[in-house]
PDB file of C-alpha atoms in Angstrom:
ATOM      1  CA  UNK A 147      20.442  13.225-107.991  1.00  0.00           C
ATOM      2  CA  UNK A 148      24.164  12.729-108.611  1.00  0.00           C
ATOM      3  CA  UNK A 149      24.409   9.892-106.084  1.00  0.00           C
ATOM      4  CA  UNK A 150      21.359   8.169-107.574  1.00  0.00           C
ATOM      5  CA  UNK A 151      22.856   8.434-111.048  1.00  0.00           C
ATOM      6  CA  UNK A 152      26.121   6.973-109.800  1.00  0.00           C
ATOM      7  CA  UNK A 153      24.256   4.039-108.236  1.00  0.00           C
ATOM      8  CA  UNK A 154      22.310   3.317-111.407  1.00  0.00           C
ATOM      9  CA  UNK A 155      25.446   3.555-113.532  1.00  0.00           C
ATOM     10  CA  UNK A 156      27.188   1.208-111.136  1.00  0.00           C
ATOM     11  CA  UNK A 157      24.393  -1.333-111.429  1.00  0.00           C
ATOM     12  CA  UNK A 158      24.427  -1.062-115.195  1.00  0.00           C
ATOM     13  CA  UNK A 159      28.157  -1.525-115.230  1.00  0.00           C
ATOM     14  CA  UNK A 160      27.870  -4.640-113.104  1.00  0.00           C
ATOM     15  CA  UNK A 161      25.134  -6.074-115.269  1.00  0.00           C
ATOM     16  CA  UNK A 162      26.921  -5.374-118.549  1.00  0.00           C
ATOM     17  CA  UNK A 163      30.125  -7.071-117.474  1.00  0.00           C
ATOM     18  CA  UNK A 164      29.543 -10.801-117.920  1.00  0.00           C
ATOM     19  CA  UNK A 165      32.180 -11.910-115.433  1.00  0.00           C
ATOM     20  CA  UNK A 166      30.997  -9.514-112.747  1.00  0.00           C
ATOM     21  CA  UNK A 167      27.317 -10.285-113.378  1.00  0.00           C
ATOM     22  CA  UNK A 168      27.950 -14.009-112.936  1.00  0.00           C
ATOM     23  CA  UNK A 169      29.238 -13.353-109.419  1.00  0.00           C
ATOM     24  CA  UNK A 170      25.834 -12.130-108.267  1.00  0.00           C
ATOM     25  CA  UNK A 171      23.142 -14.635-107.354  1.00  0.00           C
ATOM     26  CA  UNK A 172      19.778 -14.197-109.045  1.00  0.00           C
ATOM     27  CA  UNK A 173      18.046 -13.027-105.888  1.00  0.00           C
ATOM     28  CA  UNK A 174      20.657 -10.447-104.956  1.00  0.00           C
ATOM     29  CA  UNK A 175      20.446  -8.965-108.433  1.00  0.00           C
ATOM     30  CA  UNK A 176      16.643  -9.017-108.287  1.00  0.00           C
ATOM     31  CA  UNK A 177      16.615  -7.319-104.894  1.00  0.00           C
ATOM     32  CA  UNK A 178      18.733  -4.519-106.353  1.00  0.00           C
ATOM     33  CA  UNK A 179      16.429  -4.201-109.336  1.00  0.00           C
ATOM     34  CA  UNK A 180      13.416  -4.111-107.016  1.00  0.00           C
ATOM     35  CA  UNK A 181      15.075  -1.284-105.081  1.00  0.00           C
ATOM     36  CA  UNK A 182      15.696   0.645-108.302  1.00  0.00           C
ATOM     37  CA  UNK A 183      12.078   0.197-109.421  1.00  0.00           C
ATOM     38  CA  UNK A 184      10.465   0.999-106.059  1.00  0.00           C
ATOM     39  CA  UNK A 185      12.493   4.189-105.680  1.00  0.00           C
ATOM     40  CA  UNK A 186      12.329   5.082-109.402  1.00  0.00           C
ATOM     41  CA  UNK A 187      16.122   5.445-109.532  1.00  0.00           C
ATOM     42  CA  UNK A 188      16.080   4.642-113.240  1.00  0.00           C
ATOM     43  CA  UNK A 189      14.879   8.211-113.813  1.00  0.00           C
ATOM     44  CA  UNK A 190      18.418   9.357-113.012  1.00  0.00           C
ATOM     45  CA  UNK A 191      19.496   8.126-116.471  1.00  0.00           C
ATOM     46  CA  UNK A 192      17.359  10.735-118.212  1.00  0.00           C
ATOM     47  CA  UNK A 193      19.454  12.923-120.499  1.00  0.00           C
ATOM     48  CA  UNK A 194      22.435  10.571-120.715  1.00  0.00           C
ATOM     49  CA  UNK A 195      23.569   9.377-124.105  1.00  0.00           C
ATOM     50  CA  UNK A 196      22.681   5.887-125.233  1.00  0.00           C
ATOM     51  CA  UNK A 197      25.317   3.246-125.864  1.00  0.00           C
ATOM     52  CA  UNK A 198      25.665   4.170-129.519  1.00  0.00           C
ATOM     53  CA  UNK A 199      26.007   7.829-128.584  1.00  0.00           C
ATOM     54  CA  UNK A 200      23.349   8.972-131.047  1.00  0.00           C
ATOM     55  CA  UNK A 201      20.297   9.189-128.784  1.00  0.00           C
ATOM     56  CA  UNK A 202      19.531  10.408-125.304  1.00  0.00           C
ATOM     57  CA  UNK A 203      17.953   8.227-122.638  1.00  0.00           C
ATOM     58  CA  UNK A 204      14.479   9.151-121.382  1.00  0.00           C
ATOM     59  CA  UNK A 205      14.838   7.492-117.975  1.00  0.00           C
ATOM     60  CA  UNK A 206      12.058   4.876-118.077  1.00  0.00           C
ATOM     61  CA  UNK A 207      11.857   1.487-116.358  1.00  0.00           C
ATOM     62  CA  UNK A 208      11.495  -0.297-119.689  1.00  0.00           C
ATOM     63  CA  UNK A 209      14.588   1.454-120.989  1.00  0.00           C
ATOM     64  CA  UNK A 210      16.560   0.517-117.880  1.00  0.00           C
ATOM     65  CA  UNK A 211      15.623  -3.173-118.251  1.00  0.00           C
ATOM     66  CA  UNK A 212      16.585  -3.037-121.923  1.00  0.00           C
ATOM     67  CA  UNK A 213      20.027  -1.706-121.007  1.00  0.00           C
ATOM     68  CA  UNK A 214      20.423  -4.774-118.797  1.00  0.00           C
ATOM     69  CA  UNK A 215      19.576  -6.966-121.755  1.00  0.00           C
ATOM     70  CA  UNK A 216      16.338  -8.157-120.173  1.00  0.00           C
ATOM     71  CA  UNK A 217      12.631  -7.605-120.799  1.00  0.00           C
ATOM     72  CA  UNK A 218      10.356  -5.690-118.449  1.00  0.00           C
ATOM     73  CA  UNK A 219       8.126  -8.762-118.149  1.00  0.00           C
ATOM     74  CA  UNK A 220      11.005 -10.979-117.026  1.00  0.00           C
ATOM     75  CA  UNK A 221      12.353  -8.503-114.487  1.00  0.00           C
ATOM     76  CA  UNK A 222       8.882  -7.808-113.073  1.00  0.00           C
ATOM     77  CA  UNK A 223       8.294 -11.559-112.810  1.00  0.00           C
ATOM     78  CA  UNK A 224      11.535 -11.941-110.849  1.00  0.00           C
ATOM     79  CA  UNK A 225      10.496  -9.135-108.509  1.00  0.00           C
ATOM     80  CA  UNK A 226       7.072 -10.710-107.919  1.00  0.00           C
ATOM     81  CA  UNK A 227       8.726 -14.039-107.102  1.00  0.00           C
ATOM     82  CA  UNK A 228      11.144 -12.321-104.740  1.00  0.00           C
ATOM     83  CA  UNK A 229       8.309 -10.584-102.882  1.00  0.00           C
ATOM     84  CA  UNK A 230       6.265 -13.787-102.617  1.00  0.00           C
ATOM     85  CA  UNK A 231       8.987 -16.251-101.608  1.00  0.00           C
ATOM     86  CA  UNK A 232      11.833 -14.192-100.137  1.00  0.00           C
ATOM     87  CA  UNK A 233      15.519 -14.233-101.029  1.00  0.00           C
ATOM     88  CA  UNK A 234      16.574 -17.393 -99.199  1.00  0.00           C
ATOM     89  CA  UNK A 235      13.787 -19.641-100.480  1.00  0.00           C
ATOM     90  CA  UNK A 236      13.916 -18.211-104.005  1.00  0.00           C
ATOM     91  CA  UNK A 237      17.667 -18.703-104.236  1.00  0.00           C
ATOM     92  CA  UNK A 238      17.237 -22.300-103.074  1.00  0.00           C
ATOM     93  CA  UNK A 239      14.469 -22.850-105.640  1.00  0.00           C
ATOM     94  CA  UNK A 240      16.720 -21.404-108.335  1.00  0.00           C
ATOM     95  CA  UNK A 241      19.516 -23.830-107.441  1.00  0.00           C
ATOM     96  CA  UNK A 242      17.026 -26.710-107.591  1.00  0.00           C
ATOM     97  CA  UNK A 243      16.098 -25.711-111.137  1.00  0.00           C
ATOM     98  CA  UNK A 244      12.536 -24.673-110.396  1.00  0.00           C
ATOM     99  CA  UNK A 245      11.394 -22.480-113.266  1.00  0.00           C
ATOM    100  CA  UNK A 246       9.046 -19.590-113.911  1.00  0.00           C
ATOM    101  CA  UNK A 247       6.052 -21.797-114.701  1.00  0.00           C
ATOM    102  CA  UNK A 248       6.175 -23.558-111.335  1.00  0.00           C
ATOM    103  CA  UNK A 249       6.801 -20.331-109.440  1.00  0.00           C
ATOM    104  CA  UNK A 250       3.914 -18.631-111.218  1.00  0.00           C
ATOM    105  CA  UNK A 251       1.640 -21.512-110.245  1.00  0.00           C
ATOM    106  CA  UNK A 252       2.861 -21.504-106.646  1.00  0.00           C
ATOM    107  CA  UNK A 253       2.252 -17.766-106.311  1.00  0.00           C
ATOM    108  CA  UNK A 254      -1.468 -18.410-106.765  1.00  0.00           C
ATOM    109  CA  UNK A 255      -1.575 -20.635-103.682  1.00  0.00           C
ATOM    110  CA  UNK A 256      -2.967 -19.296-100.385  1.00  0.00           C
ATOM    111  CA  UNK A 257      -0.498 -17.640 -98.037  1.00  0.00           C
ATOM    112  CA  UNK A 258      -0.286 -20.586 -95.625  1.00  0.00           C
ATOM    113  CA  UNK A 259       0.474 -22.972 -98.507  1.00  0.00           C
ATOM    114  CA  UNK A 260       3.197 -20.658 -99.840  1.00  0.00           C
ATOM    115  CA  UNK A 261       4.698 -20.449 -96.351  1.00  0.00           C
ATOM    116  CA  UNK A 262       4.916 -24.255 -96.228  1.00  0.00           C
ATOM    117  CA  UNK A 263       6.662 -24.296 -99.617  1.00  0.00           C
ATOM    118  CA  UNK A 264       9.098 -21.602 -98.513  1.00  0.00           C
ATOM    119  CA  UNK A 265      10.105 -23.582 -95.427  1.00  0.00           C
ATOM    120  CA  UNK A 266      10.511 -26.755 -97.498  1.00  0.00           C
ATOM    121  CA  UNK A 267      12.590 -24.930-100.117  1.00  0.00           C
ATOM    122  CA  UNK A 268      14.989 -23.680 -97.456  1.00  0.00           C
ATOM    123  CA  UNK A 269      15.848 -27.329 -96.715  1.00  0.00           C
ATOM    124  CA  UNK A 270      17.096 -27.744-100.290  1.00  0.00           C
ATOM    125  CA  UNK A 271      15.238 -31.004-101.055  1.00  0.00           C
ATOM    126  CA  UNK A 272      13.788 -30.615-104.545  1.00  0.00           C
ATOM    127  CA  UNK A 273      11.731 -33.834-104.472  1.00  0.00           C
ATOM    128  CA  UNK A 274      10.174 -32.872-101.152  1.00  0.00           C
ATOM    129  CA  UNK A 275       9.354 -29.383-102.445  1.00  0.00           C
ATOM    130  CA  UNK A 276       7.786 -30.675-105.664  1.00  0.00           C
ATOM    131  CA  UNK A 277       5.776 -33.344-103.809  1.00  0.00           C
ATOM    132  CA  UNK A 278       4.524 -30.787-101.305  1.00  0.00           C
ATOM    133  CA  UNK A 279       3.656 -28.386-104.121  1.00  0.00           C
ATOM    134  CA  UNK A 280       1.589 -31.052-105.894  1.00  0.00           C
ATOM    135  CA  UNK A 281      -0.309 -31.826-102.695  1.00  0.00           C
ATOM    136  CA  UNK A 282      -0.947 -28.160-101.955  1.00  0.00           C
ATOM    137  CA  UNK A 283      -2.063 -27.426-105.511  1.00  0.00           C
ATOM    138  CA  UNK A 284      -4.461 -30.393-105.457  1.00  0.00           C
ATOM    139  CA  UNK A 285      -5.889 -29.274-102.108  1.00  0.00           C
ATOM    140  CA  UNK A 286      -6.235 -25.692-103.336  1.00  0.00           C
ATOM    141  CA  UNK A 287      -7.996 -26.892-106.493  1.00  0.00           C
ATOM    142  CA  UNK A 288     -10.510 -28.879-104.412  1.00  0.00           C
ATOM    143  CA  UNK A 289     -11.137 -25.934-102.108  1.00  0.00           C
ATOM    144  CA  UNK A 290     -11.518 -23.607-105.087  1.00  0.00           C
ATOM    145  CA  UNK A 291     -13.946 -26.028-106.738  1.00  0.00           C
ATOM    146  CA  UNK A 292     -15.981 -26.290-103.533  1.00  0.00           C
ATOM    147  CA  UNK A 293     -16.046 -22.498-103.224  1.00  0.00           C
ATOM    148  CA  UNK A 294     -17.159 -22.110-106.835  1.00  0.00           C
ATOM    149  CA  UNK A 295     -19.926 -24.647-106.163  1.00  0.00           C
ATOM    150  CA  UNK A 296     -21.034 -22.610-103.148  1.00  0.00           C
ATOM    151  CA  UNK A 297     -21.079 -19.465-105.292  1.00  0.00           C
ATOM    152  CA  UNK A 298     -23.144 -21.245-107.954  1.00  0.00           C
ATOM    153  CA  UNK A 299     -25.574 -22.518-105.314  1.00  0.00           C
ATOM    154  CA  UNK A 300     -25.838 -19.034-103.842  1.00  0.00           C
ATOM    155  CA  UNK A 301     -26.527 -17.550-107.266  1.00  0.00           C
ATOM    156  CA  UNK A 302     -29.195 -20.203-107.854  1.00  0.00           C
ATOM    157  CA  UNK A 303     -30.729 -19.443-104.462  1.00  0.00           C
ATOM    158  CA  UNK A 304     -30.704 -15.724-105.262  1.00  0.00           C
ATOM    159  CA  UNK A 305     -32.385 -16.361-108.597  1.00  0.00           C
ATOM    160  CA  UNK A 306     -35.009 -18.545-106.930  1.00  0.00           C
ATOM    161  CA  UNK A 307     -35.523 -15.885-104.262  1.00  0.00           C
ATOM    162  CA  UNK A 308     -35.881 -13.252-106.958  1.00  0.00           C
ATOM    163  CA  UNK A 309     -38.513 -15.354-108.688  1.00  0.00           C
ATOM    164  CA  UNK A 310     -40.404 -15.838-105.422  1.00  0.00           C
ATOM    165  CA  UNK A 311     -40.257 -12.116-104.691  1.00  0.00           C
ATOM    166  CA  UNK A 312     -41.508 -11.339-108.189  1.00  0.00           C
ATOM    167  CA  UNK A 313     -44.327 -13.856-107.770  1.00  0.00           C
ATOM    168  CA  UNK A 314     -45.292 -12.411-104.401  1.00  0.00           C
ATOM    169  CA  UNK A 315     -45.175  -8.939-105.891  1.00  0.00           C
ATOM    170  CA  UNK A 316     -47.568 -10.019-108.625  1.00  0.00           C
ATOM    171  CA  UNK A 317     -49.824 -11.634-106.031  1.00  0.00           C
ATOM    172  CA  UNK A 318     -49.816  -8.428-103.990  1.00  0.00           C
ATOM    173  CA  UNK A 319     -50.651  -6.441-107.104  1.00  0.00           C
ATOM    174  CA  UNK A 320     -53.516  -8.826-107.832  1.00  0.00           C
ATOM    175  CA  UNK A 321     -54.741  -8.540-104.245  1.00  0.00           C
ATOM    176  CA  UNK A 322     -54.568  -4.749-104.370  1.00  0.00           C
ATOM    177  CA  UNK A 323     -56.464  -4.819-107.645  1.00  0.00           C
ATOM    178  CA  UNK A 324     -59.172  -7.048-106.169  1.00  0.00           C
ATOM    179  CA  UNK A 325     -59.442  -4.836-103.101  1.00  0.00           C
ATOM    180  CA  UNK A 326     -59.843  -1.803-105.323  1.00  0.00           C
ATOM    181  CA  UNK A 327     -62.579  -3.585-107.257  1.00  0.00           C
ATOM    182  CA  UNK A 328     -64.271  -4.465-103.963  1.00  0.00           C
ATOM    183  CA  UNK A 329     -63.984  -0.877-102.740  1.00  0.00           C
ATOM    184  CA  UNK A 330     -65.659   0.408-105.874  1.00  0.00           C
ATOM    185  CA  UNK A 331     -68.335  -2.268-105.693  1.00  0.00           C
ATOM    186  CA  UNK A 332     -69.297  -1.539-102.089  1.00  0.00           C
ATOM    187  CA  UNK A 333     -69.687   2.137-102.887  1.00  0.00           C
ATOM    188  CA  UNK A 334     -72.883   1.165-104.688  1.00  0.00           C
ATOM    189  CA  UNK A 335     -74.124  -1.103-101.868  1.00  0.00           C
ATOM    190  CA  UNK A 336     -76.288  -0.389 -98.895  1.00  0.00           C
ATOM    191  CA  UNK A 337     -74.435   0.191 -95.626  1.00  0.00           C
ATOM    192  CA  UNK A 338     -75.173  -3.227 -94.128  1.00  0.00           C
ATOM    193  CA  UNK A 339     -74.343  -5.027 -97.373  1.00  0.00           C
ATOM    194  CA  UNK A 340     -71.096  -3.071 -97.734  1.00  0.00           C
ATOM    195  CA  UNK A 341     -70.112  -3.897 -94.166  1.00  0.00           C
ATOM    196  CA  UNK A 342     -70.689  -7.576 -94.749  1.00  0.00           C
ATOM    197  CA  UNK A 343     -68.766  -7.579 -98.043  1.00  0.00           C
ATOM    198  CA  UNK A 344     -65.825  -5.727 -96.527  1.00  0.00           C
ATOM    199  CA  UNK A 345     -65.613  -8.077 -93.579  1.00  0.00           C
ATOM    200  CA  UNK A 346     -65.727 -11.038 -95.910  1.00  0.00           C
ATOM    201  CA  UNK A 347     -62.765  -9.685 -97.907  1.00  0.00           C
ATOM    202  CA  UNK A 348     -60.746  -8.981 -94.767  1.00  0.00           C
ATOM    203  CA  UNK A 349     -61.622 -12.369 -93.291  1.00  0.00           C
ATOM    204  CA  UNK A 350     -60.417 -14.031 -96.488  1.00  0.00           C
ATOM    205  CA  UNK A 351     -57.108 -12.159 -96.199  1.00  0.00           C
ATOM    206  CA  UNK A 352     -56.876 -13.288 -92.566  1.00  0.00           C
ATOM    207  CA  UNK A 353     -57.524 -16.881 -93.562  1.00  0.00           C
ATOM    208  CA  UNK A 354     -54.810 -16.713 -96.211  1.00  0.00           C
ATOM    209  CA  UNK A 355     -52.293 -15.472 -93.629  1.00  0.00           C
ATOM    210  CA  UNK A 356     -53.414 -18.099 -91.123  1.00  0.00           C
ATOM    211  CA  UNK A 357     -53.027 -20.807 -93.755  1.00  0.00           C
ATOM    212  CA  UNK A 358     -49.407 -19.803 -94.311  1.00  0.00           C
ATOM    213  CA  UNK A 359     -48.709 -19.956 -90.573  1.00  0.00           C
ATOM    214  CA  UNK A 360     -50.615 -23.165 -89.960  1.00  0.00           C
ATOM    215  CA  UNK A 361     -49.371 -24.855 -93.112  1.00  0.00           C
ATOM    216  CA  UNK A 362     -46.068 -23.612 -94.516  1.00  0.00           C
ATOM    217  CA  UNK A 363     -44.492 -22.414 -91.272  1.00  0.00           C
ATOM    218  CA  UNK A 364     -45.713 -25.418 -89.293  1.00  0.00           C
ATOM    219  CA  UNK A 365     -44.203 -27.803 -91.858  1.00  0.00           C
ATOM    220  CA  UNK A 366     -40.919 -25.892 -91.806  1.00  0.00           C
ATOM    221  CA  UNK A 367     -40.815 -26.099 -88.014  1.00  0.00           C
ATOM    222  CA  UNK A 368     -41.517 -29.838 -88.212  1.00  0.00           C
ATOM    223  CA  UNK A 369     -38.471 -30.263 -90.467  1.00  0.00           C
ATOM    224  CA  UNK A 370     -36.337 -28.435 -87.907  1.00  0.00           C
ATOM    225  CA  UNK A 371     -37.637 -30.705 -85.144  1.00  0.00           C
ATOM    226  CA  UNK A 372     -36.772 -33.764 -87.212  1.00  0.00           C
ATOM    227  CA  UNK A 373     -33.285 -32.399 -87.808  1.00  0.00           C
ATOM    228  CA  UNK A 374     -32.883 -31.774 -84.074  1.00  0.00           C
ATOM    229  CA  UNK A 375     -33.796 -35.371 -83.303  1.00  0.00           C
ATOM    230  CA  UNK A 376     -31.261 -36.650 -85.829  1.00  0.00           C
ATOM    231  CA  UNK A 377     -28.339 -34.381 -84.970  1.00  0.00           C
ATOM    232  CA  UNK A 378     -28.987 -33.095 -81.478  1.00  0.00           C
ATOM    233  CA  UNK A 379     -29.085 -29.496 -82.716  1.00  0.00           C
ATOM    234  CA  UNK A 380     -31.332 -27.127 -80.793  1.00  0.00           C
ATOM    235  CA  UNK A 381     -33.354 -24.944 -83.176  1.00  0.00           C
ATOM    236  CA  UNK A 382     -35.812 -23.734 -80.528  1.00  0.00           C
ATOM    237  CA  UNK A 383     -34.153 -20.331 -79.920  1.00  0.00           C
ATOM    238  CA  UNK A 384     -34.237 -19.699 -83.673  1.00  0.00           C
ATOM    239  CA  UNK A 385     -37.879 -20.785 -83.899  1.00  0.00           C
ATOM    240  CA  UNK A 386     -38.797 -18.718 -80.855  1.00  0.00           C
ATOM    241  CA  UNK A 387     -37.244 -15.647 -82.473  1.00  0.00           C
ATOM    242  CA  UNK A 388     -39.336 -16.157 -85.613  1.00  0.00           C
ATOM    243  CA  UNK A 389     -42.510 -16.548 -83.567  1.00  0.00           C
ATOM    244  CA  UNK A 390     -41.598 -13.436 -81.584  1.00  0.00           C
ATOM    245  CA  UNK A 391     -41.255 -11.462 -84.814  1.00  0.00           C
ATOM    246  CA  UNK A 392     -44.745 -12.547 -85.828  1.00  0.00           C
ATOM    247  CA  UNK A 393     -46.077 -11.610 -82.403  1.00  0.00           C
ATOM    248  CA  UNK A 394     -44.474  -8.168 -82.707  1.00  0.00           C
ATOM    249  CA  UNK A 395     -45.991  -7.755 -86.162  1.00  0.00           C
ATOM    250  CA  UNK A 396     -49.462  -8.572 -84.841  1.00  0.00           C
ATOM    251  CA  UNK A 397     -48.921  -6.219 -81.912  1.00  0.00           C
ATOM    252  CA  UNK A 398     -47.984  -3.384 -84.289  1.00  0.00           C
ATOM    253  CA  UNK A 399     -51.122  -4.065 -86.325  1.00  0.00           C
ATOM    254  CA  UNK A 400     -53.233  -4.011 -83.143  1.00  0.00           C
ATOM    255  CA  UNK A 401     -51.669  -0.695 -82.085  1.00  0.00           C
ATOM    256  CA  UNK A 402     -51.887   0.839 -85.563  1.00  0.00           C
ATOM    257  CA  UNK A 403     -55.625   0.201 -85.817  1.00  0.00           C
ATOM    258  CA  UNK A 404     -56.312   0.681 -82.067  1.00  0.00           C
ATOM    259  CA  UNK A 405     -57.890  -2.743 -81.711  1.00  0.00           C
ATOM    260  CA  UNK A 406     -59.364  -3.812 -78.341  1.00  0.00           C
ATOM    261  CA  UNK A 407     -57.738  -6.491 -76.197  1.00  0.00           C
ATOM    262  CA  UNK A 408     -59.491  -9.655 -75.065  1.00  0.00           C
ATOM    263  CA  UNK A 409     -62.085 -11.885 -76.682  1.00  0.00           C
ATOM    264  CA  UNK A 410     -63.402 -11.294 -80.180  1.00  0.00           C
ATOM    265  CA  UNK A 411     -66.272  -8.836 -80.323  1.00  0.00           C
ATOM    266  CA  UNK A 412     -69.147  -8.511 -82.714  1.00  0.00           C
ATOM    267  CA  UNK A 413     -71.136 -11.039 -84.665  1.00  0.00           C
ATOM    268  CA  UNK A 414     -69.027 -13.233 -86.912  1.00  0.00           C
ATOM    269  CA  UNK A 415     -71.692 -15.837 -87.555  1.00  0.00           C
ATOM    270  CA  UNK A 416     -71.920 -14.814 -91.184  1.00  0.00           C
ATOM    271  CA  UNK A 417     -68.431 -16.200 -91.659  1.00  0.00           C
ATOM    272  CA  UNK A 418     -69.236 -19.702 -90.532  1.00  0.00           C
ATOM    273  CA  UNK A 419     -68.038 -21.044 -93.879  1.00  0.00           C
ATOM    274  CA  UNK A 420     -64.632 -19.523 -93.153  1.00  0.00           C
ATOM    275  CA  UNK A 421     -64.515 -21.064 -89.682  1.00  0.00           C
ATOM    276  CA  UNK A 422     -65.351 -24.457 -91.165  1.00  0.00           C
ATOM    277  CA  UNK A 423     -62.539 -24.158 -93.728  1.00  0.00           C
ATOM    278  CA  UNK A 424     -60.132 -23.409 -90.916  1.00  0.00           C
ATOM    279  CA  UNK A 425     -61.331 -26.414 -88.950  1.00  0.00           C
ATOM    280  CA  UNK A 426     -60.877 -28.652 -91.975  1.00  0.00           C
ATOM    281  CA  UNK A 427     -57.382 -27.253 -92.521  1.00  0.00           C
ATOM    282  CA  UNK A 428     -56.210 -28.010 -88.964  1.00  0.00           C
ATOM    283  CA  UNK A 429     -58.074 -31.286 -88.450  1.00  0.00           C
ATOM    284  CA  UNK A 430     -55.838 -34.264 -87.702  1.00  0.00           C
ATOM    285  CA  UNK A 431     -56.439 -37.409 -89.796  1.00  0.00           C
ATOM    286  CA  UNK A 432     -58.446 -40.026 -87.925  1.00  0.00           C
ATOM    287  CA  UNK A 433     -56.605 -43.130 -86.832  1.00  0.00           C
ATOM    288  CA  UNK A 434     -57.708 -46.261 -88.610  1.00  0.00           C
TER     289      UNK A 434
END
């Protein structure tokens, strides 16, 4: 503790003597202050009398900066600049007259941009440094704007997706409600009538799913094909994976309900109207 107190007192003595303080460069002084702050050496002043001899020091960082005649904000700013730019570059920037405002702006640049500024500053050419800084700031602003646009687009996509999910949820609720109404209705029917009504409901659900595949998915695939022809991109592996997922889904349904393999069984003639709708849906327009 005694050695730490001696070091702090020594630093204070150097700082309080104008002639001695002028001999230190800004960065060397800042590096010492950073060392004091990081190691909390200012606590060694606790219990010592203040300059006027009437009060005792409490050993805080703010108090230490005040004894140096500087504000905490200014010293902390110097330390941040030192950590971001390094002693050599910061000392060169100081000699070139680059102030806090510029340094604060440059600190917000990406690491690779700051590294370029540091190397330029070491050369001591102020015009080159300022020109490079303007270019880097402009580039960073464009990149930031593009990133913000991407974030906005993503938020819009998420909102649209949320709306679609909510709509689908409502549709599922409506479907479940209709199925429940059908279930209650068939409880009052004869067996053969109930069977026919149930099959009609299920066939309608099947047709709805088939319409999505034959319509929406087919159109989406057609867009991918068009894009492939224009750009040379190969979307087929992606498309094949989607189709495989659908195949796996159908396989799980077959296994869940223990459905037989092979050709369709049973009489489906009563659903001829459904077959005709499907034919109309898939029919190609006649050539004129």
